[in-house]
């Protein structure tokens, strides 16, 4: 995927699926947005992440995979899936989230440690191209399910760039 395709799919949220989901051995779930309290403490995942959680839990193939997820997805996935779960913090410090690239890089190391081959990437449709490109850049062999129409921008998110399409662009 080239830079123009990444940009186009990031703007329109219509990245097509690729690969066979049944070939994936694990799932890397990329968060998008969150809600913090007035002091900056994490409160809840936010609407976009809740949609991603529902998508994972409603998909019988994804539910059974080894899943790597972060704080934003933890409350909704912890104890709800059938496969092994690996927690990967998305926070570098107070009020500072990791980049998609950094998150993918750290996940790749976890996958290498447990000898995982292909990985399904789950992310909000507008974030998916960046998540896939970051994952491929660090050496993750990706499979992409159809995430078109899953979730929407979250107007209540504490992260301004996740509130609407104009802020994201």
Coordinates of N, CA and C in Angstrom, one line a residue:
X1 N 0.9 -1.2 0.0 CA 0.0 0.0 0.0 C 0.9 1.2 0.0
X2 N 0.7 2.1 -0.9 CA 1.5 3.3 -1.0 C 0.9 4.5 -0.2
X3 N 1.6 5.6 -0.1 CA 1.2 6.7 0.7 C -0.2 7.3 0.2
X4 N -0.4 7.3 -1.1 CA -1.6 7.9 -1.6 C -2.8 7.0 -1.2
X5 N -2.6 5.7 -1.3 CA -3.7 4.8 -0.9 C -4.0 4.9 0.6
X6 N -2.9 5.0 1.4 CA -3.1 5.2 2.9 C -3.9 6.4 3.1
X7 N -3.6 7.5 2.5 CA -4.3 8.8 2.7 C -5.7 8.7 2.2
X8 N -5.9 8.1 1.1 CA -7.3 8.0 0.5 C -8.2 7.2 1.4
X9 N -7.7 6.0 1.9 CA -8.5 5.1 2.7 C -8.7 5.7 4.1
X10 N -7.7 6.5 4.6 CA -7.8 7.2 5.9 C -8.9 8.2 5.9
X11 N -9.1 8.9 4.7 CA -10.1 9.9 4.6 C -11.5 9.3 4.3
X12 N -11.6 8.3 3.5 CA -12.9 7.7 3.2 C -13.3 6.6 4.1
X13 N -12.4 5.9 4.8 CA -12.8 4.8 5.7 C -13.2 3.6 5.0
X14 N -12.8 3.4 3.7 CA -13.3 2.3 2.9 C -12.2 1.4 2.4
X15 N -11.2 1.1 3.3 CA -10.2 0.2 3.0 C -10.7 -1.2 2.8
X16 N -10.5 -1.9 1.7 CA -11.1 -3.2 1.5 C -10.3 -4.3 2.4
X17 N -11.0 -5.4 2.7 CA -10.3 -6.5 3.4 C -9.2 -7.1 2.5
X18 N -8.3 -7.7 3.2 CA -7.2 -8.4 2.4 C -6.8 -9.7 3.2
X19 N -6.5 -10.7 2.5 CA -6.0 -12.0 3.1 C -7.2 -12.7 3.6
X20 N -6.9 -13.9 4.1 CA -8.0 -14.8 4.6 C -7.9 -14.8 6.2
X21 N -9.0 -14.3 6.8 CA -9.0 -14.2 8.2 C -8.7 -15.5 8.9
X22 N -9.1 -16.6 8.4 CA -8.9 -17.9 9.0 C -7.4 -18.3 9.0
X23 N -6.6 -17.6 8.2 CA -5.1 -17.9 8.2 C -4.4 -17.1 9.4
X24 N -5.1 -16.2 10.0 CA -4.4 -15.4 11.0 C -4.4 -16.2 12.3
X25 N -3.3 -16.1 13.1 CA -3.1 -16.8 14.3 C -3.4 -15.8 15.5
X26 N -3.4 -14.6 15.3 CA -3.5 -13.6 16.3 C -4.2 -12.4 15.8
X27 N -4.6 -11.5 16.7 CA -5.3 -10.3 16.5 C -4.6 -9.1 17.2
X28 N -4.4 -8.1 16.4 CA -3.8 -6.9 17.0 C -4.9 -5.8 16.9
X29 N -5.4 -5.4 18.1 CA -6.5 -4.4 18.1 C -5.9 -3.0 18.4
X30 N -6.1 -2.1 17.4 CA -5.6 -0.7 17.6 C -6.8 0.1 18.1
X31 N -6.5 0.8 19.3 CA -7.6 1.7 19.8 C -7.7 3.0 19.0
X32 N -8.8 3.7 19.2 CA -9.0 5.0 18.5 C -9.9 5.8 19.4
X33 N -9.3 6.8 20.1 CA -10.1 7.7 21.0 C -10.2 7.1 22.3
X34 N -10.6 7.9 23.3 CA -10.9 7.5 24.7 C -11.5 8.7 25.4
X35 N -12.0 8.4 26.6 CA -12.6 9.5 27.4 C -11.9 9.6 28.7
X36 N -11.4 10.8 29.0 CA -10.7 11.0 30.2 C -11.5 12.0 31.1
X37 N -11.2 11.9 32.4 CA -11.9 12.9 33.3 C -11.1 14.2 33.3
X38 N -11.6 15.2 34.1 CA -11.0 16.5 34.1 C -9.6 16.5 34.5
X39 N -9.1 15.5 35.3 CA -7.7 15.4 35.7 C -6.9 14.7 34.7
X40 N -7.5 14.2 33.6 CA -6.7 13.5 32.6 C -6.7 12.0 32.8
X41 N -7.3 11.4 33.8 CA -7.3 10.0 34.1 C -8.3 9.3 33.1
X42 N -7.9 8.1 32.6 CA -8.7 7.3 31.7 C -10.0 6.9 32.4
X43 N -11.1 7.2 31.7 CA -12.4 6.9 32.3 C -13.1 5.7 31.6
X44 N -13.1 5.7 30.2 CA -13.8 4.7 29.5 C -13.3 4.7 28.0
X45 N -13.5 3.6 27.3 CA -13.0 3.4 26.0 C -13.5 4.4 25.0
X46 N -14.7 4.9 25.1 CA -15.3 5.7 24.1 C -16.0 4.9 23.0
X47 N -16.9 5.6 22.3 CA -17.8 4.9 21.4 C -17.1 4.2 20.2
X48 N -16.0 4.7 19.7 CA -15.4 4.0 18.6 C -14.8 2.7 19.1
X49 N -14.1 2.8 20.2 CA -13.5 1.5 20.8 C -14.6 0.5 21.2
X50 N -15.7 1.0 21.7 CA -16.8 0.1 22.0 C -17.3 -0.6 20.8
X51 N -17.4 0.1 19.7 CA -17.8 -0.6 18.4 C -16.8 -1.6 18.0
X52 N -15.5 -1.3 18.2 CA -14.4 -2.3 17.8 C -14.5 -3.5 18.7
X53 N -14.8 -3.3 20.0 CA -14.9 -4.4 21.0 C -16.1 -5.3 20.6
X54 N -17.2 -4.7 20.2 CA -18.4 -5.5 19.8 C -18.1 -6.3 18.5
X55 N -17.4 -5.7 17.6 CA -17.0 -6.3 16.4 C -16.2 -7.6 16.7
X56 N -15.2 -7.5 17.5 CA -14.4 -8.6 17.9 C -15.2 -9.7 18.6
X57 N -16.0 -9.3 19.6 CA -16.7 -10.3 20.3 C -17.8 -11.0 19.5
X58 N -18.3 -10.3 18.5 CA -19.4 -10.9 17.7 C -18.8 -11.7 16.5
X59 N -17.5 -11.7 16.3 CA -16.9 -12.5 15.2 C -16.3 -13.8 15.8
X60 N -16.9 -15.0 15.5 CA -16.4 -16.2 16.1 C -14.9 -16.5 15.8
X61 N -14.4 -16.1 14.7 CA -13.0 -16.4 14.3 C -12.1 -15.5 15.2
X62 N -12.4 -14.2 15.3 CA -11.6 -13.3 16.1 C -11.6 -13.6 17.6
X63 N -12.8 -14.0 18.1 CA -12.9 -14.3 19.5 C -12.0 -15.4 20.0
X64 N -11.6 -16.3 19.1 CA -10.7 -17.4 19.4 C -9.2 -17.2 19.3
X65 N -8.9 -16.1 18.7 CA -7.5 -15.8 18.5 C -6.7 -15.3 19.7
X66 N -5.4 -15.4 19.7 CA -4.6 -14.6 20.7 C -4.8 -13.2 20.3
X67 N -5.2 -12.4 21.3 CA -5.5 -11.0 21.1 C -4.5 -10.1 21.9
X68 N -3.9 -9.1 21.2 CA -3.1 -8.1 21.8 C -4.0 -6.8 21.8
X69 N -4.2 -6.2 23.0 CA -5.0 -5.0 23.2 C -4.4 -4.1 24.2
X70 N -4.9 -2.9 24.2 CA -4.5 -1.8 25.1 C -5.5 -1.5 26.2
X71 N -5.2 -0.5 27.0 CA -6.1 0.0 28.0 C -7.5 0.4 27.5
X72 N -7.5 1.0 26.4 CA -8.7 1.5 25.8 C -9.7 0.4 25.5
X73 N -9.2 -0.8 25.2 CA -10.0 -2.0 24.9 C -10.1 -3.0 26.0
X74 N -9.3 -2.8 27.0 CA -9.2 -3.9 28.0 C -10.5 -4.2 28.7
X75 N -11.2 -3.2 29.2 CA -12.4 -3.4 30.0 C -13.4 -4.2 29.2
X76 N -13.5 -4.0 27.9 CA -14.5 -4.7 27.1 C -14.1 -6.1 26.6
X77 N -12.8 -6.3 26.5 CA -12.3 -7.6 26.0 C -11.9 -8.6 27.1
X78 N -11.4 -8.1 28.2 CA -10.8 -8.9 29.3 C -11.8 -9.9 29.8
X79 N -11.5 -11.2 29.7 CA -12.3 -12.3 30.1 C -13.5 -12.6 29.2
X80 N -13.6 -11.9 28.1 CA -14.7 -12.1 27.1 C -14.4 -12.9 25.9
X81 N -13.1 -13.2 25.7 CA -12.7 -13.9 24.5 C -12.3 -15.3 24.8
X82 N -12.1 -16.2 23.8 CA -11.8 -17.6 24.1 C -10.3 -17.8 23.9
X83 N -9.6 -17.0 23.3 CA -8.1 -17.1 23.0 C -7.3 -16.5 24.1
X84 N -6.0 -16.6 24.0 CA -5.1 -16.0 24.9 C -5.1 -14.5 24.7
X85 N -5.0 -13.7 25.8 CA -4.9 -12.3 25.6 C -3.6 -11.7 26.2
X86 N -3.1 -10.8 25.5 CA -1.9 -10.1 25.9 C -2.1 -8.6 26.0
X87 N -1.9 -8.1 27.1 CA -2.0 -6.6 27.4 C -0.8 -5.9 26.9
X88 N -1.0 -4.8 26.2 CA 0.1 -4.0 25.7 C -0.3 -2.5 26.0
X89 N 0.4 -1.9 26.9 CA 0.0 -0.6 27.3 C 0.2 0.4 26.1
X90 N -0.8 1.2 25.9 CA -0.7 2.2 24.9 C -0.3 3.6 25.4
X91 N 0.0 3.7 26.7 CA 0.4 4.9 27.3 C 1.9 5.0 27.6
X92 N 2.5 6.1 27.1 CA 4.0 6.3 27.4 C 4.2 7.0 28.6
X93 N 3.2 7.8 29.1 CA 3.3 8.6 30.3 C 2.0 9.2 30.5
X94 N 1.8 10.0 31.5 CA 0.6 10.6 31.8 C 0.1 11.4 30.6
X95 N -1.1 11.1 30.2 CA -1.8 11.8 29.0 C -1.0 11.7 27.7
X96 N -0.2 10.7 27.6 CA 0.6 10.6 26.3 C 0.5 9.2 25.8
X97 N -0.3 9.1 24.7 CA -0.5 7.8 24.0 C 0.6 7.5 23.1
X98 N 0.9 6.2 22.8 CA 1.8 5.7 21.8 C 1.3 6.1 20.4
X99 N 2.3 6.2 19.5 CA 1.9 6.3 18.1 C 1.5 4.9 17.6
X100 N 0.8 4.9 16.5 CA 0.4 3.6 15.8 C 1.7 2.7 15.5
X101 N 2.7 3.4 15.1 CA 4.0 2.7 14.8 C 4.6 2.1 16.0
X102 N 4.7 2.9 17.1 CA 5.3 2.4 18.3 C 4.4 1.2 18.9
X103 N 3.1 1.3 18.9 CA 2.2 0.2 19.3 C 2.5 -1.0 18.5
X104 N 2.6 -0.9 17.2 CA 2.8 -2.0 16.3 C 4.2 -2.6 16.5
X105 N 5.2 -1.8 16.8 CA 6.5 -2.3 17.0 C 6.6 -3.1 18.3
X106 N 6.0 -2.7 19.3 CA 6.0 -3.4 20.6 C 5.1 -4.7 20.4
X107 N 4.0 -4.7 19.7 CA 3.2 -5.9 19.5 C 4.0 -6.9 18.7
X108 N 4.7 -6.4 17.7 CA 5.5 -7.3 16.8 C 6.5 -8.2 17.7
X109 N 7.1 -7.5 18.7 CA 8.0 -8.2 19.6 C 7.3 -9.3 20.4
X110 N 6.1 -9.0 20.8 CA 5.2 -10.0 21.5 C 4.9 -11.2 20.6
X111 N 4.6 -10.9 19.3 CA 4.2 -11.9 18.4 C 5.5 -12.8 18.1
X112 N 6.6 -12.2 18.0 CA 7.8 -13.0 17.8 C 8.1 -13.9 19.0
X113 N 7.9 -13.4 20.2 CA 8.2 -14.1 21.4 C 7.3 -15.4 21.5
X114 N 6.1 -15.4 20.9 CA 5.2 -16.5 21.0 C 5.1 -17.2 19.6
X115 N 5.9 -16.8 18.7 CA 6.0 -17.4 17.3 C 4.6 -17.4 16.6
X116 N 4.1 -16.2 16.5 CA 2.9 -15.9 15.7 C 3.3 -15.5 14.3
X117 N 2.6 -16.1 13.3 CA 2.8 -15.7 11.9 C 1.9 -14.6 11.4
X118 N 0.8 -14.9 10.9 CA -0.1 -13.9 10.4 C -1.0 -13.3 11.5
X119 N -1.2 -12.0 11.4 CA -2.0 -11.3 12.4 C -3.1 -10.5 11.7
X120 N -4.3 -10.6 12.3 CA -5.4 -9.8 11.9 C -5.3 -8.5 12.5
X121 N -5.5 -7.4 11.8 CA -5.5 -6.1 12.3 C -6.9 -5.6 12.4
X122 N -7.3 -5.1 13.6 CA -8.6 -4.5 13.8 C -8.4 -3.1 14.3
X123 N -9.0 -2.2 13.5 CA -8.9 -0.8 13.9 C -10.1 0.0 13.3
X124 N -10.4 1.1 13.8 CA -11.5 2.0 13.2 C -11.2 2.2 11.7
X125 N -12.2 2.1 10.9 CA -12.0 2.1 9.4 C -11.1 3.3 8.9
X126 N -11.2 4.4 9.5 CA -10.4 5.6 9.1 C -8.9 5.4 9.6
X127 N -8.7 4.7 10.7 CA -7.4 4.5 11.3 C -6.8 3.2 10.7
X128 N -7.6 2.3 10.1 CA -7.1 1.1 9.7 C -5.9 1.2 8.7
X129 N -5.9 2.0 7.7 CA -4.8 2.1 6.8 C -3.5 2.4 7.5
X130 N -3.5 3.3 8.5 CA -2.3 3.7 9.2 C -1.9 2.5 10.1
X131 N -2.8 1.8 10.7 CA -2.5 0.6 11.6 C -1.9 -0.5 10.8
X132 N -2.5 -0.7 9.6 CA -1.9 -1.8 8.7 C -0.5 -1.4 8.2
X133 N -0.4 -0.2 7.7 CA 0.9 0.3 7.2 C 2.0 0.2 8.3
X134 N 1.7 0.6 9.5 CA 2.6 0.6 10.7 C 3.0 -0.8 11.0
X135 N 2.0 -1.7 11.0 CA 2.2 -3.1 11.3 C 3.1 -3.8 10.3
X136 N 2.8 -3.5 9.0 CA 3.6 -4.1 7.9 C 5.1 -3.5 8.0
X137 N 5.2 -2.3 8.3 CA 6.5 -1.6 8.4 C 7.4 -2.3 9.4
X138 N 6.8 -2.7 10.5 CA 7.7 -3.4 11.5 C 7.8 -4.9 11.3
X139 N 7.2 -5.4 10.3 CA 7.4 -6.8 9.9 C 6.3 -7.7 10.2
X140 N 5.1 -7.2 10.6 CA 4.0 -8.1 10.9 C 3.3 -8.4 9.6
X141 N 3.0 -9.7 9.4 CA 2.4 -10.3 8.2 C 0.9 -10.1 8.5
X142 N 0.2 -9.2 7.8 CA -1.2 -8.8 8.2 C -2.2 -9.4 7.3
X143 N -3.4 -9.6 8.0 CA -4.7 -10.0 7.4 C -5.6 -8.9 7.8
X144 N -6.5 -8.4 6.9 CA -7.4 -7.3 7.2 C -8.8 -7.7 7.0
X145 N -9.6 -7.9 8.1 CA -11.0 -8.2 7.9 C -11.8 -6.9 7.4
X146 N -13.0 -7.1 7.0 CA -13.8 -6.0 6.5 C -14.3 -5.2 7.7
X147 N -13.7 -4.0 7.8 CA -14.1 -3.1 8.9 C -14.8 -1.9 8.5
X148 N -15.2 -1.8 7.2 CA -16.0 -0.7 6.7 C -17.3 -0.6 7.4
X149 N -17.6 0.5 7.9 CA -18.9 0.7 8.6 C -18.9 0.4 10.1
X150 N -17.7 -0.1 10.6 CA -17.7 -0.4 12.0 C -17.3 0.8 12.8
X151 N -18.2 1.3 13.6 CA -17.9 2.5 14.5 C -18.0 3.8 13.7
X152 N -17.8 4.9 14.4 CA -17.8 6.2 13.8 C -16.9 7.1 14.7
X153 N -16.6 8.3 14.2 CA -15.8 9.2 15.0 C -16.6 9.5 16.3
X154 N -15.9 9.7 17.4 CA -16.5 9.9 18.7 C -16.5 11.3 19.2
X155 N -17.6 12.0 19.1 CA -17.6 13.4 19.4 C -17.3 13.7 20.9
X156 N -17.3 12.7 21.8 CA -17.0 12.9 23.2 C -15.6 12.5 23.5
X157 N -14.8 12.1 22.5 CA -13.4 11.6 22.8 C -12.6 12.8 23.3
X158 N -11.7 12.4 24.2 CA -10.7 13.4 24.8 C -9.6 13.7 23.8
X159 N -9.5 12.9 22.8 CA -8.5 13.2 21.7 C -9.1 13.9 20.6
X160 N -8.8 15.2 20.4 CA -9.5 16.0 19.4 C -9.5 15.4 17.9
X161 N -8.4 14.7 17.6 CA -8.3 14.2 16.2 C -9.1 13.0 16.0
X162 N -9.8 12.4 17.0 CA -10.7 11.3 16.8 C -12.1 11.6 16.9
X163 N -12.4 12.9 17.0 CA -13.8 13.4 17.2 C -14.6 13.5 15.8
X164 N -13.9 13.8 14.8 CA -14.7 14.0 13.5 C -13.7 13.8 12.3
X165 N -14.2 13.7 11.1 CA -13.4 13.5 9.9 C -12.5 14.6 9.6
X166 N -13.0 15.9 9.8 CA -12.2 17.0 9.6 C -11.0 17.1 10.5
X167 N -11.2 16.8 11.7 CA -10.0 16.8 12.7 C -9.0 15.7 12.4
X168 N -9.5 14.6 11.9 CA -8.7 13.4 11.6 C -7.9 13.7 10.3
X169 N -8.5 14.4 9.4 CA -7.8 14.7 8.1 C -6.7 15.7 8.4

